[in-house]
Amino acid sequence: MRVTKKCDVYNFGVVALEVMMGRQPRELLISKDDQRGLLLKDMLDERLLAPTGQLGEEVVFVITIALACTINRPESRPTMRSVAQQLSAQTKACLSDPLDTVTMCKLTSFQK
């Protein structure tokens, strides 16, 4: 494996997912395509109350960025500069559905 800046982006995504999930996201990352119907609420740390309102939107935003950072093809991942700019601008993904119905498929569609 060749180490590149895209490895840093991937690692950032893994750490962000780990923080949100409360565990290593190994299974999620290995079988991401098989998990497209997985509900976001089932990914989140079970020890915490489900986020609502603005906090729910921020959780969706962070997970969306983390998933973009962990795309299998390095050339498809955002740059770390882009990730940092998105985080500092506090741009939010549009959360039109209740948090407990948001799926992985919906989150990955925000990346385009």
mmCIF file of C-alpha atoms in Angstrom:
data_model
loop_
_atom_site.group_PDB
_atom_site.id
_atom_site.type_symbol
_atom_site.label_atom_id
_atom_site.label_comp_id
_atom_site.label_asym_id
_atom_site.label_seq_id
_atom_site.Cartn_x
_atom_site.Cartn_y
_atom_site.Cartn_z
ATOM 1 C CA MET A 1 0.000 0.000 0.000
ATOM 2 C CA ARG A 2 1.285 3.426 -0.957
ATOM 3 C CA VAL A 3 0.811 6.109 1.691
ATOM 4 C CA THR A 4 -0.755 9.295 0.328
ATOM 5 C CA LYS A 5 -2.734 12.286 1.554
ATOM 6 C CA LYS A 6 -5.864 10.297 0.750
ATOM 7 C CA CYS A 7 -4.840 7.844 3.501
ATOM 8 C CA ASP A 8 -5.110 10.714 6.002
ATOM 9 C CA VAL A 9 -8.588 11.502 4.683
ATOM 10 C CA TYR A 10 -9.618 7.861 5.055
ATOM 11 C CA ASN A 11 -8.247 7.725 8.606
ATOM 12 C CA PHE A 12 -10.124 10.904 9.517
ATOM 13 C CA GLY A 13 -13.339 9.276 8.269
ATOM 14 C CA VAL A 14 -12.676 6.135 10.292
ATOM 15 C CA VAL A 15 -12.064 8.142 13.479
ATOM 16 C CA ALA A 16 -15.190 10.261 12.895
ATOM 17 C CA LEU A 17 -17.294 7.115 12.408
ATOM 18 C CA GLU A 18 -15.770 5.517 15.490
ATOM 19 C CA VAL A 19 -16.678 8.540 17.613
ATOM 20 C CA MET A 20 -20.272 8.556 16.341
ATOM 21 C CA MET A 21 -20.718 4.794 16.568
ATOM 22 C CA GLY A 22 -18.969 4.276 19.889
ATOM 23 C CA ARG A 23 -17.099 1.315 18.401
ATOM 24 C CA GLN A 24 -14.794 0.460 15.525
ATOM 25 C CA PRO A 25 -16.628 0.741 12.200
ATOM 26 C CA ARG A 26 -14.846 -2.303 10.752
ATOM 27 C CA GLU A 27 -17.964 -4.223 9.614
ATOM 28 C CA LEU A 28 -19.555 -1.076 8.234
ATOM 29 C CA LEU A 29 -16.485 -0.259 6.147
ATOM 30 C CA ILE A 30 -15.911 -3.800 4.907
ATOM 31 C CA SER A 31 -19.460 -4.280 3.665
ATOM 32 C CA LYS A 32 -20.553 -0.674 3.038
ATOM 33 C CA ASP A 33 -22.444 -1.605 -0.145
ATOM 34 C CA ASP A 34 -24.381 -4.304 1.727
ATOM 35 C CA GLN A 35 -25.255 -1.808 4.477
ATOM 36 C CA ARG A 36 -27.041 0.762 2.267
ATOM 37 C CA GLY A 37 -30.413 -0.003 3.923
ATOM 38 C CA LEU A 38 -28.946 0.237 7.426
ATOM 39 C CA LEU A 39 -30.669 2.930 9.476
ATOM 40 C CA LEU A 40 -28.489 5.702 10.846
ATOM 41 C CA LYS A 41 -30.036 5.249 14.289
ATOM 42 C CA ASP A 42 -28.724 1.657 14.282
ATOM 43 C CA MET A 43 -25.198 2.906 13.555
ATOM 44 C CA LEU A 44 -25.032 5.417 16.389
ATOM 45 C CA ASP A 45 -23.664 4.740 19.864
ATOM 46 C CA GLU A 46 -26.470 2.898 21.668
ATOM 47 C CA ARG A 47 -25.345 4.242 25.040
ATOM 48 C CA LEU A 48 -26.452 7.761 24.104
ATOM 49 C CA LEU A 49 -29.904 9.191 23.511
ATOM 50 C CA ALA A 50 -30.830 9.602 19.859
ATOM 51 C CA PRO A 51 -30.023 13.143 18.741
ATOM 52 C CA THR A 52 -32.905 15.381 17.706
ATOM 53 C CA GLY A 53 -33.331 18.754 16.045
ATOM 54 C CA GLN A 54 -30.168 20.656 15.215
ATOM 55 C CA LEU A 55 -27.987 18.056 16.935
ATOM 56 C CA GLY A 56 -29.541 15.389 14.689
ATOM 57 C CA GLU A 57 -28.701 17.478 11.626
ATOM 58 C CA GLU A 58 -25.116 17.880 12.836
ATOM 59 C CA VAL A 59 -24.803 14.122 13.363
ATOM 60 C CA VAL A 60 -26.059 13.516 9.806
ATOM 61 C CA PHE A 61 -23.568 16.089 8.541
ATOM 62 C CA VAL A 62 -20.568 14.510 10.308
ATOM 63 C CA ILE A 63 -21.502 10.957 9.287
ATOM 64 C CA THR A 64 -22.018 12.113 5.688
ATOM 65 C CA ILE A 65 -18.520 13.610 5.642
ATOM 66 C CA ALA A 66 -17.058 10.515 7.319
ATOM 67 C CA LEU A 67 -18.651 8.239 4.709
ATOM 68 C CA ALA A 68 -17.282 10.420 1.901
ATOM 69 C CA CYS A 69 -13.822 10.151 3.469
ATOM 70 C CA THR A 70 -14.010 6.351 3.544
ATOM 71 C CA ILE A 71 -14.984 5.764 -0.085
ATOM 72 C CA ASN A 72 -13.011 2.754 -1.346
ATOM 73 C CA ARG A 73 -11.468 4.545 -4.332
ATOM 74 C CA PRO A 74 -8.944 7.118 -2.992
ATOM 75 C CA GLU A 75 -9.395 9.412 -5.989
ATOM 76 C CA SER A 76 -13.123 9.701 -5.147
ATOM 77 C CA ARG A 77 -12.487 10.908 -1.588
ATOM 78 C CA PRO A 78 -12.581 14.622 -0.779
ATOM 79 C CA THR A 79 -9.348 16.390 0.066
ATOM 80 C CA MET A 80 -8.619 17.134 3.704
ATOM 81 C CA ARG A 81 -8.779 20.837 2.801
ATOM 82 C CA SER A 82 -12.321 20.340 1.498
ATOM 83 C CA VAL A 83 -13.318 18.418 4.629
ATOM 84 C CA ALA A 84 -11.849 21.135 6.867
ATOM 85 C CA GLN A 85 -13.638 23.854 4.894
ATOM 86 C CA GLN A 86 -16.958 22.025 5.136
ATOM 87 C CA LEU A 87 -16.545 21.512 8.863
ATOM 88 C CA SER A 88 -15.541 25.126 9.512
ATOM 89 C CA ALA A 89 -18.371 26.463 7.370
ATOM 90 C CA GLN A 90 -20.730 24.220 9.342
ATOM 91 C CA THR A 91 -22.598 23.346 6.180
ATOM 92 C CA LYS A 92 -25.362 20.904 7.011
ATOM 93 C CA ALA A 93 -26.822 18.123 4.961
ATOM 94 C CA CYS A 94 -30.504 18.649 4.363
ATOM 95 C CA LEU A 95 -32.374 16.455 6.826
ATOM 96 C CA SER A 96 -35.828 16.139 5.332
ATOM 97 C CA ASP A 97 -36.662 12.832 7.023
ATOM 98 C CA PRO A 98 -36.912 11.959 10.720
ATOM 99 C CA LEU A 99 -33.509 10.833 11.999
ATOM 100 C CA ASP A 100 -34.736 7.340 12.837
ATOM 101 C CA THR A 101 -35.608 6.725 9.152
ATOM 102 C CA VAL A 102 -32.348 7.972 7.568
ATOM 103 C CA THR A 103 -30.440 5.165 5.806
ATOM 104 C CA MET A 104 -26.847 4.764 4.687
ATOM 105 C CA CYS A 105 -28.060 5.071 1.094
ATOM 106 C CA LYS A 106 -29.538 8.508 1.829
ATOM 107 C CA LEU A 107 -26.333 9.645 3.521
ATOM 108 C CA THR A 108 -24.112 8.558 0.657
ATOM 109 C CA SER A 109 -26.360 10.359 -1.834
ATOM 110 C CA PHE A 110 -25.496 13.670 -0.097
ATOM 111 C CA GLN A 111 -21.879 13.265 -1.254
ATOM 112 C CA LYS A 112 -22.527 14.225 -4.862
#
